[in-house]
Short mmCIF file of C-alpha atoms and ligand atoms in Angstrom, two decimals:
data_model
loop_
_atom_site.label_atom_id
_atom_site.label_comp_id
_atom_site.label_asym_id
_atom_site.label_seq_id
_atom_site.Cartn_x
_atom_site.Cartn_y
_atom_site.Cartn_z
CA MET B 1 0.03 -0.38 0.21
CA PRO B 2 2.05 2.82 -1.66
CA GLY B 3 1.85 5.82 1.10
CA VAL B 4 0.46 4.04 4.50
CA ASP B 5 3.52 1.81 5.13
CA GLN B 6 6.44 4.34 3.24
CA PRO B 7 7.81 7.10 6.02
CA SER B 8 6.38 10.22 5.44
CA MET B 9 9.35 12.13 3.02
CA LYS B 10 6.80 15.42 4.49
CA GLN B 11 8.22 16.38 7.79
CA LEU B 12 11.86 15.21 6.91
CA ARG B 13 11.73 17.36 3.83
CA ASN B 14 10.43 20.63 5.83
CA ASN B 15 13.51 20.00 8.43
CA VAL B 16 16.06 20.42 5.69
CA ILE B 17 14.36 23.16 3.52
CA ARG B 18 13.92 25.00 7.35
CA VAL B 19 17.30 24.18 8.48
CA GLY B 20 18.93 24.94 4.95
CA LEU B 21 16.66 28.54 4.86
CA GLU B 22 19.07 29.28 8.24
CA ALA B 23 21.67 28.24 7.20
CA LEU B 24 21.98 30.04 4.08
CA TYR B 25 20.24 33.77 6.32
CA PHE B 26 23.47 32.68 9.20
CA SER B 27 26.08 32.25 6.63
CA GLY B 28 24.38 35.41 4.59
CA ALA B 29 25.42 33.62 1.49
CA HIS B 30 22.10 34.54 0.17
CA HIS B 31 23.88 38.03 -0.33
CA LEU B 32 26.92 36.56 -2.42
CA LEU B 33 24.24 34.54 -4.53
CA ARG B 34 21.74 37.48 -5.26
CA PRO B 35 22.99 38.69 -8.15
CA LEU B 36 23.22 35.07 -9.91
CA LEU B 37 20.15 34.21 -8.54
CA ALA B 38 17.29 37.00 -7.72
CA GLY B 39 16.00 36.97 -10.96
CA VAL B 40 13.46 39.89 -12.46
CA GLY B 41 11.00 39.09 -10.08
CA ALA B 42 8.56 36.35 -8.02
CA ILE B 43 4.73 35.94 -7.54
CA PHE B 44 4.03 34.41 -3.71
CA MET B 45 1.59 32.43 -3.12
CA LEU B 46 -1.00 32.41 -0.36
CA HIS B 47 -3.39 30.30 1.57
CA HIS B 48 -5.25 31.11 4.31
CA VAL B 49 -4.01 34.41 5.66
CA ARG B 50 -5.53 34.92 9.68
CA PRO B 51 -4.71 35.44 12.76
CA PRO B 52 -2.59 32.13 14.44
CA ARG B 53 -5.03 29.89 16.17
CA ASP B 54 -4.48 27.75 18.94
CA GLY B 55 -4.27 24.05 19.20
CA ALA B 56 -1.16 21.62 19.20
CA PHE B 57 -2.55 20.27 15.73
CA GLN B 58 -2.91 21.86 12.97
CA PRO B 59 -1.54 19.36 10.09
CA ASN B 60 -2.43 21.88 6.94
CA ARG B 61 -0.68 24.90 8.89
CA HIS B 62 1.83 25.65 6.38
CA LEU B 63 -1.07 26.38 4.35
CA GLU B 64 -1.27 29.49 6.62
CA VAL B 65 0.05 32.91 7.88
CA ALA B 66 -0.72 35.77 10.33
CA PRO B 67 -1.43 39.26 8.69
CA GLU B 68 1.27 40.50 9.77
CA PHE B 69 3.52 37.82 8.70
CA LEU B 70 1.98 39.22 5.11
CA ARG B 71 3.17 42.56 6.11
CA ALA B 72 6.41 42.00 7.09
CA THR B 73 7.18 40.36 3.58
CA LEU B 74 5.02 43.58 1.61
CA SER B 75 7.31 46.14 4.53
CA HIS B 76 10.23 44.29 3.34
CA LEU B 77 9.81 44.60 -0.37
CA ARG B 78 9.27 48.13 -0.50
CA SER B 79 12.39 48.73 1.17
CA HIS B 80 13.55 47.23 -1.57
CA ASP B 81 12.28 49.47 -4.37
CA ILE B 82 10.30 46.17 -5.45
CA ASP B 83 7.40 47.39 -7.42
CA ILE B 84 3.53 45.06 -6.21
CA VAL B 85 1.91 44.00 -9.55
CA SER B 86 -0.48 42.86 -10.79
CA MET B 87 -1.01 39.32 -13.23
CA ASP B 88 -2.10 41.61 -16.00
CA GLU B 89 1.23 43.69 -15.09
CA LEU B 90 3.38 41.08 -14.83
CA HIS B 91 2.37 38.97 -17.99
CA ASP B 92 3.12 42.28 -19.97
CA ARG B 93 6.47 42.98 -17.93
CA LEU B 94 7.99 39.66 -18.55
CA VAL B 95 6.94 39.45 -22.14
CA GLN B 96 7.94 43.03 -23.00
CA GLY B 97 10.77 42.55 -21.28
CA GLN B 98 10.58 45.32 -18.73
CA PHE B 99 13.19 44.35 -16.53
CA VAL B 100 14.12 47.81 -14.78
CA ARG B 101 12.65 47.04 -11.87
CA ARG B 102 12.35 44.52 -10.06
CA PHE B 103 8.39 43.33 -9.89
CA ALA B 104 6.34 40.64 -7.46
CA ALA B 105 2.87 40.09 -7.61
CA PHE B 106 0.95 38.61 -4.83
CA THR B 107 -2.07 35.17 -5.79
CA LEU B 108 -3.74 33.63 -3.26
CA ASP B 109 -5.26 29.97 -3.92
CA ASP B 110 -9.17 28.76 -3.56
CA GLY B 111 -10.65 31.56 -2.41
CA TYR B 112 -11.37 31.81 0.92
CA ARG B 113 -13.20 34.36 3.29
CA ASN B 114 -10.30 35.13 5.52
CA ASN B 115 -8.39 36.61 2.57
CA ARG B 116 -11.27 38.99 2.82
CA ASP B 117 -11.20 39.85 5.78
CA PHE B 118 -7.15 40.05 6.63
CA ALA B 119 -5.02 39.87 3.32
CA LEU B 120 -6.67 42.19 1.45
CA PRO B 121 -6.52 45.11 4.34
CA VAL B 122 -3.18 44.72 4.39
CA LEU B 123 -2.77 44.61 0.79
CA ARG B 124 -4.47 47.84 0.25
CA GLU B 125 -1.76 49.45 3.52
CA PHE B 126 0.74 48.84 1.12
CA ASP B 127 -1.90 49.94 -2.77
CA ALA B 128 -0.72 46.19 -3.78
CA PRO B 129 -2.70 44.12 -5.90
CA SER B 130 -3.60 40.59 -5.39
CA THR B 131 -4.97 37.98 -7.77
CA ILE B 132 -7.46 35.50 -6.07
CA TYR B 133 -7.85 31.68 -7.79
CA VAL B 134 -11.24 30.27 -7.37
CA ALA B 135 -12.42 26.82 -8.01
CA SER B 136 -16.29 27.41 -8.97
CA ASP B 137 -17.02 24.50 -6.85
CA PHE B 138 -15.82 26.49 -3.58
CA ALA B 139 -17.62 28.94 -4.43
CA GLU B 140 -20.69 27.12 -5.20
CA GLY B 141 -20.96 25.85 -1.06
CA THR B 142 -20.59 22.33 -2.81
CA GLY B 143 -16.88 22.13 -3.09
CA ARG B 144 -14.82 19.60 -1.80
CA LEU B 145 -12.05 20.80 0.91
CA TRP B 146 -10.47 17.41 1.24
CA TRP B 147 -7.19 18.22 3.11
CA ILE B 148 -9.57 19.82 5.58
CA ALA B 149 -12.37 17.66 5.96
CA LEU B 150 -9.20 15.12 7.07
CA GLU B 151 -8.00 17.37 9.48
CA ALA B 152 -11.52 18.20 11.11
CA VAL B 153 -12.09 13.65 11.05
CA ILE B 154 -8.90 13.56 13.02
CA ALA B 155 -9.24 16.31 15.32
CA LYS B 156 -12.37 14.86 16.39
CA ALA B 157 -11.55 11.31 16.44
CA ASP B 158 -9.07 9.11 18.84
CA HIS B 159 -8.79 6.48 16.45
CA ILE B 160 -9.35 6.37 12.01
CA ASP B 161 -10.20 3.29 10.68
CA ILE B 162 -9.73 2.21 6.94
CA ARG B 163 -9.84 -0.04 4.62
CA VAL B 164 -7.08 -0.45 2.10
CA GLY B 165 -7.87 -3.58 -0.17
CA ASN B 166 -8.68 -6.53 1.66
CA ALA B 167 -6.67 -5.18 5.38
CA ALA B 168 -8.44 -3.10 7.63
CA LEU B 169 -6.12 -0.85 9.20
CA ARG B 170 -6.66 1.71 12.43
CA PHE B 171 -4.63 4.94 13.31
CA ASP B 172 -3.90 6.23 16.52
CA ALA B 173 -5.69 9.93 17.19
CA THR B 174 -5.00 10.25 20.90
CA THR B 175 -2.76 12.68 21.36
CA ALA B 176 -1.65 15.61 18.95
CA ALA B 177 1.62 13.91 17.95
CA ALA B 178 -0.54 10.74 16.86
CA LYS B 179 -3.32 13.30 15.23
CA GLN B 180 -0.16 14.54 13.27
CA ALA B 181 1.15 11.65 11.96
CA ALA B 182 -2.34 9.82 11.15
CA PHE B 183 -2.79 13.29 8.98
CA ASP B 184 -0.02 12.67 6.95
CA ARG B 185 -0.45 8.94 6.30
CA LEU B 186 -3.61 9.78 5.55
CA HIS B 187 -2.74 12.69 2.84
CA ASP B 188 -0.35 11.24 1.36
CA TRP B 189 -2.24 7.77 0.91
CA LEU B 190 -5.27 10.25 -0.31
CA ARG B 191 -3.34 12.06 -3.18
CA ALA B 192 -1.11 8.36 -4.06
CA LEU B 193 -4.97 7.13 -4.64
CA PRO B 194 -4.74 6.12 -8.80
CA GLY B 195 -8.34 8.67 -9.46
CA GLU B 196 -10.14 11.62 -8.11
CA HIS B 197 -13.07 9.54 -7.51
CA ASP B 198 -11.06 6.69 -4.67
CA LEU B 199 -10.44 10.43 -3.56
CA GLN B 200 -13.71 11.34 -2.70
CA ARG B 201 -15.06 8.59 -2.10
CA GLU B 202 -12.70 7.53 0.86
CA ILE B 203 -13.01 10.81 2.04
CA THR B 204 -16.85 11.29 1.44
CA ALA B 205 -16.54 6.82 3.57
CA LEU B 206 -14.23 9.54 6.36
CA CYS B 207 -16.36 11.64 6.38
CA ALA B 208 -19.25 10.22 7.34
CA GLN B 209 -18.39 7.41 9.83
CA HIS B 210 -17.22 10.78 11.84
CA ASP B 211 -20.47 12.65 11.22
CA VAL B 212 -18.65 15.65 9.14
CA ASP B 213 -20.37 17.81 6.89
CA MET B 214 -17.69 18.51 3.83
CA ALA B 215 -20.31 20.78 2.31
CA GLN B 216 -20.26 23.34 5.02
CA LEU B 217 -16.78 23.52 5.91
CA CYS B 218 -16.33 24.42 1.91
CA ARG B 219 -19.73 26.88 2.77
CA ASP B 220 -17.75 28.53 6.20
CA LEU B 221 -14.37 29.08 5.30
CA CYS B 222 -15.29 30.20 1.00
CA LEU B 223 -15.89 33.41 -0.17
CA SER B 224 -19.57 32.23 -2.47
CA TRP B 225 -20.29 34.23 -5.74
CA ASP B 226 -22.18 36.72 -3.98
CA GLU B 227 -18.73 37.91 -2.26
CA LEU B 228 -16.54 37.14 -4.78
CA LYS B 229 -19.03 39.81 -6.86
CA ARG B 230 -18.42 42.73 -4.62
CA LEU B 231 -14.78 41.87 -4.22
CA ALA B 232 -14.54 41.45 -8.01
CA THR B 233 -15.38 45.77 -8.36
CA ASP B 234 -12.11 46.88 -6.36
CA PRO B 235 -9.53 47.86 -8.35
CA LEU B 236 -6.42 46.35 -6.47
CA VAL B 237 -8.57 42.55 -7.17
CA THR B 238 -8.08 40.56 -9.66
CA ILE B 239 -10.53 36.90 -9.27
CA GLY B 240 -8.38 33.96 -11.58
CA ALA B 241 -9.30 30.22 -12.31
CA HIS B 242 -8.50 27.15 -10.15
CA THR B 243 -10.63 24.78 -11.92
CA ILE B 244 -13.80 23.86 -11.20
CA THR B 245 -14.03 20.64 -8.71
CA HIS B 246 -10.16 21.51 -7.22
CA CYS B 247 -8.86 18.16 -8.94
CA ASN B 248 -5.52 16.89 -9.97
CA LEU B 249 -5.83 17.89 -13.40
CA ALA B 250 -2.48 15.77 -14.62
CA LYS B 251 -4.87 12.69 -13.53
CA GLN B 252 -8.25 13.63 -15.44
CA SER B 253 -7.80 12.30 -19.33
CA GLU B 254 -7.23 15.72 -21.48
CA GLU B 255 -10.86 16.03 -22.26
CA ILE B 256 -11.83 16.68 -18.57
CA ALA B 257 -8.30 18.53 -17.93
CA ALA B 258 -9.98 20.82 -20.70
CA ARG B 259 -13.26 21.31 -19.85
CA GLU B 260 -11.89 22.16 -15.72
CA MET B 261 -10.46 24.70 -16.83
CA ALA B 262 -12.80 26.15 -19.28
CA ALA B 263 -15.47 25.41 -17.92
CA SER B 264 -14.66 26.95 -14.54
CA ARG B 265 -13.80 29.86 -16.09
CA VAL B 266 -16.81 30.64 -18.00
CA ARG B 267 -18.61 29.85 -14.76
CA ILE B 268 -16.54 32.42 -13.08
CA GLU B 269 -17.20 35.06 -16.38
CA HIS B 270 -20.61 34.54 -16.16
CA ALA B 271 -20.80 35.04 -11.91
CA LEU B 272 -18.45 38.13 -12.15
CA GLY B 273 -19.58 39.38 -15.11
CA ARG B 274 -15.62 39.93 -15.80
CA PRO B 275 -13.02 38.54 -18.23
CA VAL B 276 -11.05 35.57 -16.14
CA LEU B 277 -7.46 35.64 -18.04
CA HIS B 278 -5.35 33.93 -15.00
CA PHE B 279 -4.87 30.52 -13.53
CA ALA B 280 -3.51 28.61 -10.92
CA TYR B 281 -3.44 24.67 -11.19
CA PRO B 282 -4.12 23.41 -8.01
CA TYR B 283 -2.10 21.34 -6.13
CA GLY B 284 0.47 22.57 -9.30
CA ASP B 285 3.19 20.58 -8.39
CA ARG B 286 5.30 18.68 -11.15
CA ASP B 287 2.91 15.43 -9.89
CA ALA B 288 -0.23 17.81 -10.14
CA ALA B 289 0.57 19.97 -13.18
CA GLY B 290 3.31 19.56 -16.81
CA GLU B 291 3.33 20.13 -20.14
CA ARG B 292 0.10 19.23 -21.28
CA GLU B 293 -1.57 21.40 -18.55
CA PHE B 294 0.52 24.01 -19.91
CA ALA B 295 -0.53 23.70 -23.15
CA LEU B 296 -3.94 23.53 -22.02
CA ALA B 297 -3.83 26.71 -20.21
CA ALA B 298 -2.40 28.43 -23.18
CA ALA B 299 -5.06 27.17 -25.60
CA GLY B 300 -7.52 27.95 -23.52
CA GLY B 301 -7.04 31.24 -24.05
CA PHE B 302 -5.31 31.94 -19.86
CA LYS B 303 -2.98 34.82 -20.98
CA THR B 304 -0.54 33.18 -17.29
CA ALA B 305 -0.92 29.84 -15.16
CA VAL B 306 1.00 29.68 -12.01
CA THR B 307 2.44 26.14 -10.35
CA THR B 308 3.39 25.87 -7.14
CA ARG B 309 6.98 24.87 -8.44
CA PRO B 310 9.41 26.94 -7.03
CA GLY B 311 10.86 29.84 -8.02
CA MET B 312 12.09 33.71 -9.16
CA LEU B 313 10.92 35.08 -11.91
CA PHE B 314 13.25 35.28 -14.67
CA ALA B 315 13.23 36.30 -18.34
CA GLU B 316 13.95 33.47 -19.84
CA ASN B 317 9.86 32.44 -18.26
CA ALA B 318 8.12 34.79 -20.45
CA GLY B 319 8.04 32.05 -23.19
CA HIS B 320 6.75 30.42 -21.19
CA PRO B 321 3.82 32.33 -19.31
CA THR B 322 1.21 28.89 -18.29
CA ALA B 323 4.08 27.84 -16.55
CA LEU B 324 5.24 30.40 -13.95
CA PRO B 325 6.55 28.80 -10.82
CA ARG B 326 5.68 30.79 -7.05
CA ILE B 327 7.62 31.65 -3.69
CA SER B 328 5.43 30.49 -1.18
CA LEU B 329 4.79 31.77 1.94
CA ASN B 330 5.27 28.85 3.87
CA GLY B 331 3.18 28.89 7.23
CA ASN B 332 6.27 26.43 8.84
CA TYR B 333 8.88 29.81 8.58
CA GLN B 334 6.80 32.95 9.11
CA ASP B 335 10.14 34.42 10.76
CA ALA B 336 10.81 37.71 9.59
CA ARG B 337 14.54 36.56 9.44
CA ILE B 338 14.18 34.67 6.21
CA LEU B 339 12.59 37.08 4.25
CA PRO B 340 15.83 38.51 2.79
CA VAL B 341 16.64 34.51 1.77
CA LEU B 342 12.78 34.54 0.29
CA THR B 343 13.59 37.60 -2.37
CA SER B 344 17.17 36.52 -2.93
CA GLY B 345 16.55 32.97 -4.90
CA ALA B 346 18.51 31.09 -2.82
CA ALA B 347 16.10 29.21 -1.21
CA THR B 348 14.42 28.22 -4.46
CA ALA B 349 17.80 27.80 -5.74
CA MET B 350 18.46 25.47 -2.94
CA TRP B 351 15.44 23.41 -3.84
CA ASN B 352 16.27 23.73 -7.62
CA GLY B 353 19.25 21.90 -7.44
CA LEU B 354 20.46 25.86 -8.62
CA ARG B 355 18.41 25.07 -11.88
CA ARG B 356 16.86 28.55 -13.49
CA ILE B 357 14.05 27.90 -14.71
CA ALA B 358 12.27 24.58 -13.43
CA ALA B 359 9.26 25.22 -15.64
CA ALA B 360 11.13 24.59 -19.01
ZN1 LIG M 401 -5.49 25.32 -3.81
#
């Protein structure tokens, strides 16, 4: 059973990256690497922005930052005289080769209500544009945010039973550490299942066993169409598309992947009454977005599409506007001391093994 019996690599990778970032920071190496690696700009990626919560079990914490950390990041960029631009402007500067000034764009995935309540007020303080990528089922209130549902299931359970083939597996969830371990195993198992319907079947069963209402979670967390419609009138806000169901596009047939991209765009344009020209691939890593998806986004008329592959922008990215890398503002590393490391490009260069363009 791949995923369940393997040790989780996530914690190990987090530790390696964190230690690497600190080593870079304290050695000052990021200053030495800056001229080579800083690139022409960056696209920052956020998910939830909200005040820190109490509780030891927060397995999705890497997907959330505090408003203060966002403010520190914006302040850092402003103090380095970096322009903060919309995705339209970023696209124009890339394709026109306007690199006299460095630039950064802020992007927020999924369409969470806390973006409006906590991120936008901070972004407005800096007159900073941002793009919110909406999965249309999330705005509809029918979205299946399975990673949040899994957190809710494990938070209230003291053990989790699953069936894998003929085997019955039980995970202890009596302590915060046990809950985290169960989450890591089950998260990796669910993501490794062959099809979207396998994932949906398993998470639906877990939610039913533990009385978690997935649609309610969605409505509690995500901006509705009415809320998005009001937000979209803000000149600092761009609404982009993020598929209908938030599926892993690379696991779909080409026909379904194309439909997920095109239909989510049409749905958002219809609801908001304005064009949707920018896209974010759900999950966005190499297992979720590759050459086929990059071509589909271009053929579907998107000006830009962003991945979650880490990297700064370089002039060469102009040739691949539907395969843009991003810098994650990760809730596990909310320390203002790492900001110079992030904007130097050294952190992602380390991750990419010093390859300048991961998407090409
Ligand atoms: Zn997403």
